[in-house]
PDB file of C-alpha atoms in Angstrom:
ATOM      1  CA  UNK A1269      40.306 -12.348  21.604  1.00  0.00           C
ATOM      2  CA  UNK A1270      41.690 -10.088  18.930  1.00  0.00           C
ATOM      3  CA  UNK A1271      41.224  -6.579  19.465  1.00  0.00           C
ATOM      4  CA  UNK A1272      39.856  -4.684  16.427  1.00  0.00           C
ATOM      5  CA  UNK A1273      40.993  -1.170  15.841  1.00  0.00           C
ATOM      6  CA  UNK A1274      39.938   1.643  13.655  1.00  0.00           C
ATOM      7  CA  UNK A1275      42.664   0.998  11.327  1.00  0.00           C
ATOM      8  CA  UNK A1276      41.512  -2.789  10.889  1.00  0.00           C
ATOM      9  CA  UNK A1277      38.034  -1.551   9.974  1.00  0.00           C
ATOM     10  CA  UNK A1278      39.570   1.129   7.518  1.00  0.00           C
ATOM     11  CA  UNK A1279      41.703  -1.470   5.758  1.00  0.00           C
ATOM     12  CA  UNK A1280      38.798  -3.929   5.514  1.00  0.00           C
ATOM     13  CA  UNK A1281      36.412  -1.369   3.992  1.00  0.00           C
ATOM     14  CA  UNK A1282      39.135   0.380   1.918  1.00  0.00           C
ATOM     15  CA  UNK A1283      38.416   3.696   3.705  1.00  0.00           C
ATOM     16  CA  UNK A1284      40.775   6.154   5.729  1.00  0.00           C
ATOM     17  CA  UNK A1285      40.847   5.840   9.363  1.00  0.00           C
ATOM     18  CA  UNK A1286      39.535   9.385   9.795  1.00  0.00           C
ATOM     19  CA  UNK A1287      36.506   8.561   7.775  1.00  0.00           C
ATOM     20  CA  UNK A1288      35.858   5.524   9.810  1.00  0.00           C
ATOM     21  CA  UNK A1289      36.189   7.486  13.072  1.00  0.00           C
ATOM     22  CA  UNK A1290      33.817  10.244  11.824  1.00  0.00           C
ATOM     23  CA  UNK A1291      31.399   7.627  10.561  1.00  0.00           C
ATOM     24  CA  UNK A1292      31.119   6.010  13.921  1.00  0.00           C
ATOM     25  CA  UNK A1293      30.633   9.332  15.605  1.00  0.00           C
ATOM     26  CA  UNK A1294      27.704   9.957  13.226  1.00  0.00           C
ATOM     27  CA  UNK A1295      29.469  13.017  11.715  1.00  0.00           C
ATOM     28  CA  UNK A1296      27.441  15.266   9.304  1.00  0.00           C
ATOM     29  CA  UNK A1297      30.603  15.170   6.934  1.00  0.00           C
ATOM     30  CA  UNK A1298      29.926  11.464   6.242  1.00  0.00           C
ATOM     31  CA  UNK A1299      27.211  10.308   3.989  1.00  0.00           C
ATOM     32  CA  UNK A1300      24.509   7.986   5.305  1.00  0.00           C
ATOM     33  CA  UNK A1301      25.565   4.934   2.985  1.00  0.00           C
ATOM     34  CA  UNK A1302      29.106   4.984   4.349  1.00  0.00           C
ATOM     35  CA  UNK A1303      27.899   5.475   8.019  1.00  0.00           C
ATOM     36  CA  UNK A1304      25.644   2.305   7.668  1.00  0.00           C
ATOM     37  CA  UNK A1305      28.555   0.414   6.011  1.00  0.00           C
ATOM     38  CA  UNK A1306      30.944   1.225   8.836  1.00  0.00           C
ATOM     39  CA  UNK A1307      28.417   0.567  11.594  1.00  0.00           C
ATOM     40  CA  UNK A1308      27.388  -2.704  10.268  1.00  0.00           C
ATOM     41  CA  UNK A1309      30.965  -3.953   9.791  1.00  0.00           C
ATOM     42  CA  UNK A1310      32.003  -2.634  13.446  1.00  0.00           C
ATOM     43  CA  UNK A1311      29.078  -4.574  14.831  1.00  0.00           C
ATOM     44  CA  UNK A1312      29.924  -7.700  12.839  1.00  0.00           C
ATOM     45  CA  UNK A1313      33.649  -7.732  14.057  1.00  0.00           C
ATOM     46  CA  UNK A1314      32.641  -6.563  17.587  1.00  0.00           C
ATOM     47  CA  UNK A1315      34.371  -3.386  17.599  1.00  0.00           C
ATOM     48  CA  UNK A1316      34.746  -1.470  20.990  1.00  0.00           C
ATOM     49  CA  UNK A1317      36.158   1.995  21.149  1.00  0.00           C
ATOM     50  CA  UNK A1318      39.319   2.317  23.050  1.00  0.00           C
ATOM     51  CA  UNK A1319      38.324   3.982  26.391  1.00  0.00           C
ATOM     52  CA  UNK A1320      41.867   5.278  26.982  1.00  0.00           C
ATOM     53  CA  UNK A1321      41.993   6.845  23.593  1.00  0.00           C
ATOM     54  CA  UNK A1322      38.601   8.395  23.991  1.00  0.00           C
ATOM     55  CA  UNK A1323      39.536   9.892  27.422  1.00  0.00           C
ATOM     56  CA  UNK A1324      42.597  11.404  25.865  1.00  0.00           C
ATOM     57  CA  UNK A1325      40.552  12.914  23.016  1.00  0.00           C
ATOM     58  CA  UNK A1326      37.623  14.246  25.078  1.00  0.00           C
ATOM     59  CA  UNK A1327      39.630  14.910  28.245  1.00  0.00           C
ATOM     60  CA  UNK A1328      37.060  12.738  30.143  1.00  0.00           C
ATOM     61  CA  UNK A1329      37.606   9.331  31.685  1.00  0.00           C
ATOM     62  CA  UNK A1330      33.883   8.425  31.773  1.00  0.00           C
ATOM     63  CA  UNK A1331      34.520   7.337  35.261  1.00  0.00           C
ATOM     64  CA  UNK A1332      33.594   8.844  38.866  1.00  0.00           C
ATOM     65  CA  UNK A1333      35.108   8.133  42.106  1.00  0.00           C
ATOM     66  CA  UNK A1334      33.387   7.376  45.413  1.00  0.00           C
ATOM     67  CA  UNK A1335      34.864   7.715  48.900  1.00  0.00           C
ATOM     68  CA  UNK A1336      32.910   6.182  51.823  1.00  0.00           C
ATOM     69  CA  UNK A1337      34.099   5.343  55.463  1.00  0.00           C
ATOM     70  CA  UNK A1338      33.350   1.610  55.020  1.00  0.00           C
ATOM     71  CA  UNK A1339      31.807  -0.561  52.303  1.00  0.00           C
ATOM     72  CA  UNK A1340      30.885  -3.258  54.772  1.00  0.00           C
ATOM     73  CA  UNK A1341      28.530  -0.873  56.394  1.00  0.00           C
ATOM     74  CA  UNK A1342      25.059  -1.838  55.149  1.00  0.00           C
ATOM     75  CA  UNK A1343      24.056   1.792  54.770  1.00  0.00           C
ATOM     76  CA  UNK A1344      26.975   2.556  52.349  1.00  0.00           C
ATOM     77  CA  UNK A1345      26.702  -0.710  50.534  1.00  0.00           C
ATOM     78  CA  UNK A1346      23.145   0.193  49.544  1.00  0.00           C
ATOM     79  CA  UNK A1347      24.147   3.852  48.639  1.00  0.00           C
ATOM     80  CA  UNK A1348      26.901   2.385  46.341  1.00  0.00           C
ATOM     81  CA  UNK A1349      24.236   0.216  44.745  1.00  0.00           C
ATOM     82  CA  UNK A1350      22.273   3.331  43.924  1.00  0.00           C
ATOM     83  CA  UNK A1351      25.456   5.124  42.682  1.00  0.00           C
ATOM     84  CA  UNK A1352      26.573   2.221  40.358  1.00  0.00           C
ATOM     85  CA  UNK A1353      22.973   1.813  38.865  1.00  0.00           C
ATOM     86  CA  UNK A1354      22.717   5.524  37.942  1.00  0.00           C
ATOM     87  CA  UNK A1355      26.337   5.733  36.753  1.00  0.00           C
ATOM     88  CA  UNK A1356      26.224   2.736  34.558  1.00  0.00           C
ATOM     89  CA  UNK A1357      22.912   3.591  32.944  1.00  0.00           C
ATOM     90  CA  UNK A1358      24.595   6.734  31.742  1.00  0.00           C
ATOM     91  CA  UNK A1359      27.743   5.037  30.562  1.00  0.00           C
ATOM     92  CA  UNK A1360      30.155   5.848  33.516  1.00  0.00           C
ATOM     93  CA  UNK A1361      32.247   3.390  35.608  1.00  0.00           C
ATOM     94  CA  UNK A1362      32.755   3.845  39.286  1.00  0.00           C
ATOM     95  CA  UNK A1363      35.950   3.596  41.357  1.00  0.00           C
ATOM     96  CA  UNK A1364      35.324   3.034  44.994  1.00  0.00           C
ATOM     97  CA  UNK A1365      37.639   3.857  47.943  1.00  0.00           C
ATOM     98  CA  UNK A1366      37.294   3.516  51.698  1.00  0.00           C
ATOM     99  CA  UNK A1367      38.635   5.988  54.189  1.00  0.00           C
ATOM    100  CA  UNK A1368      38.140   3.781  57.272  1.00  0.00           C
ATOM    101  CA  UNK A1369      37.366   6.917  59.316  1.00  0.00           C
ATOM    102  CA  UNK A1370      40.827   8.240  58.647  1.00  0.00           C
ATOM    103  CA  UNK A1371      41.345  11.787  57.566  1.00  0.00           C
ATOM    104  CA  UNK A1372      44.794  10.652  55.906  1.00  0.00           C
ATOM    105  CA  UNK A1373      43.119   7.872  54.126  1.00  0.00           C
ATOM    106  CA  UNK A1374      40.662  10.205  52.862  1.00  0.00           C
ATOM    107  CA  UNK A1375      43.198  12.616  51.555  1.00  0.00           C
ATOM    108  CA  UNK A1376      44.965   9.698  49.951  1.00  0.00           C
ATOM    109  CA  UNK A1377      41.969   8.374  48.326  1.00  0.00           C
ATOM    110  CA  UNK A1378      41.121  11.850  46.864  1.00  0.00           C
ATOM    111  CA  UNK A1379      44.691  12.353  45.505  1.00  0.00           C
ATOM    112  CA  UNK A1380      44.591   8.825  43.976  1.00  0.00           C
ATOM    113  CA  UNK A1381      41.060   9.494  42.372  1.00  0.00           C
ATOM    114  CA  UNK A1382      42.297  12.821  40.943  1.00  0.00           C
ATOM    115  CA  UNK A1383      45.511  11.205  39.503  1.00  0.00           C
ATOM    116  CA  UNK A1384      43.491   8.595  37.915  1.00  0.00           C
ATOM    117  CA  UNK A1385      41.571  11.297  36.070  1.00  0.00           C
ATOM    118  CA  UNK A1386      38.112  10.564  37.270  1.00  0.00           C
ATOM    119  CA  UNK A1387      35.580  13.107  36.123  1.00  0.00           C
ATOM    120  CA  UNK A1388      34.444  13.911  39.649  1.00  0.00           C
ATOM    121  CA  UNK A1389      33.641  12.379  42.992  1.00  0.00           C
ATOM    122  CA  UNK A1390      30.929  11.472  45.472  1.00  0.00           C
ATOM    123  CA  UNK A1391      32.168  11.501  49.173  1.00  0.00           C
ATOM    124  CA  UNK A1392      30.809  10.965  52.628  1.00  0.00           C
ATOM    125  CA  UNK A1393      33.240  12.406  55.217  1.00  0.00           C
ATOM    126  CA  UNK A1394      35.342  10.286  57.597  1.00  0.00           C
ATOM    127  CA  UNK A1395      34.802  10.624  61.276  1.00  0.00           C
ATOM    128  CA  UNK A1396      38.117  12.403  61.712  1.00  0.00           C
ATOM    129  CA  UNK A1397      37.429  15.066  59.121  1.00  0.00           C
ATOM    130  CA  UNK A1398      37.018  18.439  60.773  1.00  0.00           C
ATOM    131  CA  UNK A1399      37.396  20.667  57.737  1.00  0.00           C
ATOM    132  CA  UNK A1400      37.594  20.083  54.012  1.00  0.00           C
ATOM    133  CA  UNK A1401      40.651  22.206  52.875  1.00  0.00           C
ATOM    134  CA  UNK A1402      41.994  19.055  51.171  1.00  0.00           C
ATOM    135  CA  UNK A1403      38.840  18.739  49.122  1.00  0.00           C
ATOM    136  CA  UNK A1404      38.656  22.496  48.236  1.00  0.00           C
ATOM    137  CA  UNK A1405      41.988  22.350  46.789  1.00  0.00           C
ATOM    138  CA  UNK A1406      40.638  19.998  44.046  1.00  0.00           C
ATOM    139  CA  UNK A1407      37.071  21.648  43.625  1.00  0.00           C
ATOM    140  CA  UNK A1408      38.706  24.988  43.097  1.00  0.00           C
ATOM    141  CA  UNK A1409      40.444  23.294  40.028  1.00  0.00           C
ATOM    142  CA  UNK A1410      36.938  22.648  38.547  1.00  0.00           C
ATOM    143  CA  UNK A1411      36.910  19.104  39.938  1.00  0.00           C
ATOM    144  CA  UNK A1412      33.403  18.279  40.487  1.00  0.00           C
ATOM    145  CA  UNK A1413      32.341  17.136  43.988  1.00  0.00           C
ATOM    146  CA  UNK A1414      28.979  16.047  45.529  1.00  0.00           C
ATOM    147  CA  UNK A1415      28.579  15.140  49.201  1.00  0.00           C
ATOM    148  CA  UNK A1416      26.197  12.571  50.594  1.00  0.00           C
ATOM    149  CA  UNK A1417      25.146  11.473  54.022  1.00  0.00           C
ATOM    150  CA  UNK A1418      27.937  13.000  56.021  1.00  0.00           C
ATOM    151  CA  UNK A1419      28.361  16.552  54.635  1.00  0.00           C
ATOM    152  CA  UNK A1420      30.340  19.795  55.627  1.00  0.00           C
ATOM    153  CA  UNK A1421      28.524  22.760  56.843  1.00  0.00           C
ATOM    154  CA  UNK A1422      30.136  25.047  54.229  1.00  0.00           C
ATOM    155  CA  UNK A1423      28.168  25.920  51.150  1.00  0.00           C
ATOM    156  CA  UNK A1424      29.533  25.785  47.535  1.00  0.00           C
ATOM    157  CA  UNK A1425      28.617  22.187  47.032  1.00  0.00           C
ATOM    158  CA  UNK A1426      25.635  19.861  46.090  1.00  0.00           C
ATOM    159  CA  UNK A1427      24.633  17.670  49.134  1.00  0.00           C
ATOM    160  CA  UNK A1428      22.158  14.777  49.505  1.00  0.00           C
ATOM    161  CA  UNK A1429      21.265  13.765  52.984  1.00  0.00           C
ATOM    162  CA  UNK A1430      18.636  11.855  54.973  1.00  0.00           C
ATOM    163  CA  UNK A1431      16.109  13.877  57.208  1.00  0.00           C
ATOM    164  CA  UNK A1432      18.353  13.069  60.322  1.00  0.00           C
ATOM    165  CA  UNK A1433      16.598  15.520  62.616  1.00  0.00           C
ATOM    166  CA  UNK A1434      13.077  14.074  61.900  1.00  0.00           C
ATOM    167  CA  UNK A1435      14.244  10.437  61.886  1.00  0.00           C
ATOM    168  CA  UNK A1436      15.750  10.971  65.509  1.00  0.00           C
ATOM    169  CA  UNK A1437      12.759  12.937  66.682  1.00  0.00           C
ATOM    170  CA  UNK A1438      10.379  10.127  65.576  1.00  0.00           C
ATOM    171  CA  UNK A1439      12.390   7.349  67.170  1.00  0.00           C
ATOM    172  CA  UNK A1440      12.737   9.236  70.531  1.00  0.00           C
ATOM    173  CA  UNK A1441       9.065  10.138  70.460  1.00  0.00           C
ATOM    174  CA  UNK A1442       8.046   6.509  69.846  1.00  0.00           C
ATOM    175  CA  UNK A1443      10.138   5.510  72.894  1.00  0.00           C
ATOM    176  CA  UNK A1444       8.521   8.251  75.053  1.00  0.00           C
ATOM    177  CA  UNK A1445       5.043   7.100  74.011  1.00  0.00           C
ATOM    178  CA  UNK A1446       6.006   3.605  75.148  1.00  0.00           C
ATOM    179  CA  UNK A1447       6.322   5.135  78.667  1.00  0.00           C
ATOM    180  CA  UNK A1448      10.236   5.587  78.512  1.00  0.00           C
ATOM    181  CA  UNK A1449      11.692   8.662  80.125  1.00  0.00           C
ATOM    182  CA  UNK A1450      15.331   7.795  80.624  1.00  0.00           C
ATOM    183  CA  UNK A1451      16.377   7.337  77.013  1.00  0.00           C
ATOM    184  CA  UNK A1452      20.148   6.855  76.392  1.00  0.00           C
ATOM    185  CA  UNK A1453      21.407   8.346  73.294  1.00  0.00           C
ATOM    186  CA  UNK A1454      24.683   6.833  71.969  1.00  0.00           C
ATOM    187  CA  UNK A1455      25.961   8.917  69.002  1.00  0.00           C
ATOM    188  CA  UNK A1456      28.931   9.129  66.814  1.00  0.00           C
ATOM    189  CA  UNK A1457      31.701  11.813  66.991  1.00  0.00           C
ATOM    190  CA  UNK A1458      30.539  15.468  67.044  1.00  0.00           C
ATOM    191  CA  UNK A1459      32.643  16.235  64.005  1.00  0.00           C
ATOM    192  CA  UNK A1460      29.907  14.697  61.995  1.00  0.00           C
ATOM    193  CA  UNK A1461      26.893  16.319  60.393  1.00  0.00           C
ATOM    194  CA  UNK A1462      24.689  13.284  61.224  1.00  0.00           C
ATOM    195  CA  UNK A1463      25.774  13.400  64.782  1.00  0.00           C
ATOM    196  CA  UNK A1464      24.465  17.015  65.379  1.00  0.00           C
ATOM    197  CA  UNK A1465      21.231  16.563  63.351  1.00  0.00           C
ATOM    198  CA  UNK A1466      20.248  13.310  65.198  1.00  0.00           C
ATOM    199  CA  UNK A1467      21.028  14.769  68.433  1.00  0.00           C
ATOM    200  CA  UNK A1468      18.981  17.916  67.882  1.00  0.00           C
ATOM    201  CA  UNK A1469      15.953  15.474  66.959  1.00  0.00           C
ATOM    202  CA  UNK A1470      16.497  13.497  70.153  1.00  0.00           C
ATOM    203  CA  UNK A1471      16.681  16.663  72.240  1.00  0.00           C
ATOM    204  CA  UNK A1472      13.721  18.250  70.571  1.00  0.00           C
ATOM    205  CA  UNK A1473      11.515  15.162  71.270  1.00  0.00           C
ATOM    206  CA  UNK A1474      12.350  15.210  74.912  1.00  0.00           C
ATOM    207  CA  UNK A1475      11.530  19.007  75.162  1.00  0.00           C
ATOM    208  CA  UNK A1476       8.190  18.674  73.185  1.00  0.00           C
ATOM    209  CA  UNK A1477       7.186  15.917  75.819  1.00  0.00           C
ATOM    210  CA  UNK A1478       8.297  17.929  78.792  1.00  0.00           C
ATOM    211  CA  UNK A1479      11.205  15.657  79.685  1.00  0.00           C
ATOM    212  CA  UNK A1480      14.354  17.337  80.889  1.00  0.00           C
ATOM    213  CA  UNK A1481      17.406  16.850  78.863  1.00  0.00           C
ATOM    214  CA  UNK A1482      20.079  14.795  81.034  1.00  0.00           C
ATOM    215  CA  UNK A1483      23.511  15.146  79.556  1.00  0.00           C
ATOM    216  CA  UNK A1484      24.574  12.074  81.540  1.00  0.00           C
ATOM    217  CA  UNK A1485      22.404   9.976  79.132  1.00  0.00           C
ATOM    218  CA  UNK A1486      24.130  11.346  76.017  1.00  0.00           C
ATOM    219  CA  UNK A1487      27.450   9.606  75.156  1.00  0.00           C
ATOM    220  CA  UNK A1488      29.631  10.299  72.149  1.00  0.00           C
ATOM    221  CA  UNK A1489      31.365   7.056  70.868  1.00  0.00           C
ATOM    222  CA  UNK A1490      33.806   6.196  68.224  1.00  0.00           C
ATOM    223  CA  UNK A1491      33.630   3.215  65.811  1.00  0.00           C
ATOM    224  CA  UNK A1492      35.732   0.671  67.746  1.00  0.00           C
ATOM    225  CA  UNK A1493      33.696  -2.256  69.255  1.00  0.00           C
ATOM    226  CA  UNK A1494      35.640  -1.814  72.689  1.00  0.00           C
ATOM    227  CA  UNK A1495      34.595   1.835  72.841  1.00  0.00           C
ATOM    228  CA  UNK A1496      30.856   0.811  72.399  1.00  0.00           C
ATOM    229  CA  UNK A1497      31.251  -1.963  75.068  1.00  0.00           C
ATOM    230  CA  UNK A1498      32.672   0.464  77.501  1.00  0.00           C
ATOM    231  CA  UNK A1499      29.960   2.925  76.867  1.00  0.00           C
ATOM    232  CA  UNK A1500      27.199   0.424  77.412  1.00  0.00           C
ATOM    233  CA  UNK A1501      28.887  -0.786  80.709  1.00  0.00           C
ATOM    234  CA  UNK A1502      29.033   2.864  81.945  1.00  0.00           C
ATOM    235  CA  UNK A1503      25.365   3.295  81.386  1.00  0.00           C
ATOM    236  CA  UNK A1504      24.403  -0.102  82.904  1.00  0.00           C
ATOM    237  CA  UNK A1505      26.756   0.602  86.007  1.00  0.00           C
ATOM    238  CA  UNK A1506      25.633   4.231  86.566  1.00  0.00           C
ATOM    239  CA  UNK A1507      22.652   5.648  84.817  1.00  0.00           C
ATOM    240  CA  UNK A1508      20.382   2.526  84.274  1.00  0.00           C
ATOM    241  CA  UNK A1509      18.518   3.864  81.138  1.00  0.00           C
ATOM    242  CA  UNK A1510      15.088   2.453  80.396  1.00  0.00           C
ATOM    243  CA  UNK A1511      15.664   2.515  76.579  1.00  0.00           C
ATOM    244  CA  UNK A1512      18.697   2.863  74.192  1.00  0.00           C
ATOM    245  CA  UNK A1513      18.927   4.955  70.966  1.00  0.00           C
ATOM    246  CA  UNK A1514      22.000   4.576  68.793  1.00  0.00           C
ATOM    247  CA  UNK A1515      22.652   6.696  65.856  1.00  0.00           C
ATOM    248  CA  UNK A1516      24.388   4.566  63.071  1.00  0.00           C
ATOM    249  CA  UNK A1517      24.708   1.020  61.699  1.00  0.00           C
ATOM    250  CA  UNK A1518      28.060   0.003  63.126  1.00  0.00           C
ATOM    251  CA  UNK A1519      27.241   1.794  66.447  1.00  0.00           C
ATOM    252  CA  UNK A1520      23.946  -0.001  66.800  1.00  0.00           C
ATOM    253  CA  UNK A1521      25.455  -3.378  66.263  1.00  0.00           C
ATOM    254  CA  UNK A1522      28.542  -2.847  68.553  1.00  0.00           C
ATOM    255  CA  UNK A1523      26.435  -1.411  71.289  1.00  0.00           C
ATOM    256  CA  UNK A1524      23.682  -4.038  70.775  1.00  0.00           C
ATOM    257  CA  UNK A1525      26.412  -6.795  71.315  1.00  0.00           C
ATOM    258  CA  UNK A1526      27.621  -5.231  74.519  1.00  0.00           C
ATOM    259  CA  UNK A1527      23.954  -4.687  75.722  1.00  0.00           C
ATOM    260  CA  UNK A1528      23.378  -8.534  74.924  1.00  0.00           C
ATOM    261  CA  UNK A1529      26.134  -9.515  77.268  1.00  0.00           C
ATOM    262  CA  UNK A1530      24.337  -7.764  80.195  1.00  0.00           C
ATOM    263  CA  UNK A1531      20.549  -7.760  79.176  1.00  0.00           C
ATOM    264  CA  UNK A1532      19.743 -10.048  82.170  1.00  0.00           C
ATOM    265  CA  UNK A1533      20.385  -6.981  84.371  1.00  0.00           C
ATOM    266  CA  UNK A1534      17.756  -4.979  82.547  1.00  0.00           C
ATOM    267  CA  UNK A1535      13.927  -5.378  82.377  1.00  0.00           C
ATOM    268  CA  UNK A1536      13.062  -7.953  79.525  1.00  0.00           C
ATOM    269  CA  UNK A1537      11.131  -5.048  77.680  1.00  0.00           C
ATOM    270  CA  UNK A1538      13.901  -2.559  77.443  1.00  0.00           C
ATOM    271  CA  UNK A1539      13.857  -1.322  73.873  1.00  0.00           C
ATOM    272  CA  UNK A1540      16.819  -0.939  71.806  1.00  0.00           C
ATOM    273  CA  UNK A1541      16.614   1.545  68.873  1.00  0.00           C
ATOM    274  CA  UNK A1542      19.043   2.124  66.058  1.00  0.00           C
ATOM    275  CA  UNK A1543      19.545   4.477  62.980  1.00  0.00           C
ATOM    276  CA  UNK A1544      20.313   1.655  60.657  1.00  0.00           C
ATOM    277  CA  UNK A1545      19.627  -0.053  57.286  1.00  0.00           C
ATOM    278  CA  UNK A1546      19.866  -3.567  58.435  1.00  0.00           C
ATOM    279  CA  UNK A1547      17.566  -6.009  56.752  1.00  0.00           C
ATOM    280  CA  UNK A1548      17.664  -8.477  59.615  1.00  0.00           C
ATOM    281  CA  UNK A1549      16.972  -6.347  62.698  1.00  0.00           C
ATOM    282  CA  UNK A1550      13.670  -8.102  63.150  1.00  0.00           C
ATOM    283  CA  UNK A1551      15.544 -11.264  63.884  1.00  0.00           C
ATOM    284  CA  UNK A1552      17.317  -9.891  66.960  1.00  0.00           C
ATOM    285  CA  UNK A1553      16.166 -10.746  70.352  1.00  0.00           C
ATOM    286  CA  UNK A1554      15.543  -8.401  72.185  1.00  0.00           C
ATOM    287  CA  UNK A1555      14.067  -6.683  69.145  1.00  0.00           C
ATOM    288  CA  UNK A1556      16.211  -3.902  67.347  1.00  0.00           C
ATOM    289  CA  UNK A1557      13.808  -1.253  65.945  1.00  0.00           C
ATOM    290  CA  UNK A1558      15.287   1.150  63.554  1.00  0.00           C
ATOM    291  CA  UNK A1559      15.239   4.492  61.759  1.00  0.00           C
ATOM    292  CA  UNK A1560      15.573   3.477  58.049  1.00  0.00           C
ATOM    293  CA  UNK A1561      17.321   5.778  55.559  1.00  0.00           C
ATOM    294  CA  UNK A1562      16.618   5.842  51.876  1.00  0.00           C
ATOM    295  CA  UNK A1563      20.323   4.706  51.215  1.00  0.00           C
ATOM    296  CA  UNK A1564      19.921   3.451  47.672  1.00  0.00           C
ATOM    297  CA  UNK A1565      17.896   6.585  46.590  1.00  0.00           C
ATOM    298  CA  UNK A1566      20.499   8.851  48.339  1.00  0.00           C
ATOM    299  CA  UNK A1567      23.192   7.177  46.216  1.00  0.00           C
ATOM    300  CA  UNK A1568      21.264   7.432  43.084  1.00  0.00           C
ATOM    301  CA  UNK A1569      20.323  11.139  43.630  1.00  0.00           C
ATOM    302  CA  UNK A1570      23.852  12.104  44.482  1.00  0.00           C
ATOM    303  CA  UNK A1571      25.118  10.299  41.443  1.00  0.00           C
ATOM    304  CA  UNK A1572      22.553  11.935  39.167  1.00  0.00           C
ATOM    305  CA  UNK A1573      23.464  15.340  40.545  1.00  0.00           C
ATOM    306  CA  UNK A1574      27.203  14.802  39.756  1.00  0.00           C
ATOM    307  CA  UNK A1575      26.664  13.413  36.319  1.00  0.00           C
ATOM    308  CA  UNK A1576      24.217  16.153  35.377  1.00  0.00           C
ATOM    309  CA  UNK A1577      26.833  18.587  36.549  1.00  0.00           C
ATOM    310  CA  UNK A1578      29.617  16.895  34.521  1.00  0.00           C
ATOM    311  CA  UNK A1579      27.539  16.928  31.387  1.00  0.00           C
ATOM    312  CA  UNK A1580      26.181  20.467  31.610  1.00  0.00           C
ATOM    313  CA  UNK A1581      27.834  23.069  29.489  1.00  0.00           C
ATOM    314  CA  UNK A1582      27.059  25.758  32.122  1.00  0.00           C
ATOM    315  CA  UNK A1583      29.110  26.447  35.199  1.00  0.00           C
ATOM    316  CA  UNK A1584      27.099  25.521  38.385  1.00  0.00           C
ATOM    317  CA  UNK A1585      26.258  28.825  40.331  1.00  0.00           C
ATOM    318  CA  UNK A1586      23.445  27.521  42.660  1.00  0.00           C
ATOM    319  CA  UNK A1587      23.925  24.441  44.939  1.00  0.00           C
ATOM    320  CA  UNK A1588      21.152  22.194  46.201  1.00  0.00           C
ATOM    321  CA  UNK A1589      20.722  20.229  49.443  1.00  0.00           C
ATOM    322  CA  UNK A1590      18.433  17.316  48.808  1.00  0.00           C
ATOM    323  CA  UNK A1591      16.806  15.954  52.006  1.00  0.00           C
ATOM    324  CA  UNK A1592      15.177  12.575  51.812  1.00  0.00           C
ATOM    325  CA  UNK A1593      12.588  11.237  54.249  1.00  0.00           C
ATOM    326  CA  UNK A1594      13.380   8.487  56.783  1.00  0.00           C
ATOM    327  CA  UNK A1595      10.788   5.977  58.359  1.00  0.00           C
ATOM    328  CA  UNK A1596      10.598   4.027  61.475  1.00  0.00           C
ATOM    329  CA  UNK A1597      10.734   0.183  61.344  1.00  0.00           C
ATOM    330  CA  UNK A1598       9.356  -1.195  64.571  1.00  0.00           C
ATOM    331  CA  UNK A1599      10.305  -4.813  65.541  1.00  0.00           C
TER     332      UNK A1599
END
């Protein structure tokens, strides 16, 4: 397909290139008759502005970057759908990178996106990120950053998260009301904000219902399937919980698989609860109940905040933390 340029349109209409350019930008310097003539011809020949030329002219790429731990994670894939829908509706493209829970990969992703001149980024921190110095280096250069799901404790940024505390409280309370008192909580690395908030919700539910907190029933687990298997085996061999509550998509699946291998050693009604966005949890046997996060809405809200920030002529002084409600899906 032949690429039509401004010069081609100018030559065809016997106009200067600058007149064509101003007409397409609806400049007040060009009369309405000429604007209409140029617009109709541009449509006829299927003219598309050169995005590289526009980005050089406006110093904007009309693209935003997204860094997530893993796209295959159901939660993050839903969040990305929300991000893309919001971005594309406003004329932006999305560049997606994965950190794979690695701080070094996260740093490399950030450098790559900055060098590609994206206008800003949305990021959910890796499991190995203990501080955000590498992000501050860019944000201090007026590079727009919005965090979602896994966020830093420090201020100075917009953040969009789920109500992790309330979701964990509700799940734990549900299990307690089912008569369970030895509820194992298998959670992600303590470096993550979601770990701390969900652990607090779990502990608060036990406290409210007069159940002593047993630290032997709380295990921190990485994202390797073998680590999840080892954690479940430790519980089955020593603590014998009467219910399991895991705190993320991947962790739930890895632990559930390990639990399946030894389910015959447990009562048939032993409940398994996850903090996941799986659409097929009701098909599992034994059933896998879940705390559902508004992943799509979280991505869309984060993208909207970032794009509003990019398009605002005023410098951001106040930063918001948006907290979205979760709900229980009982299988």
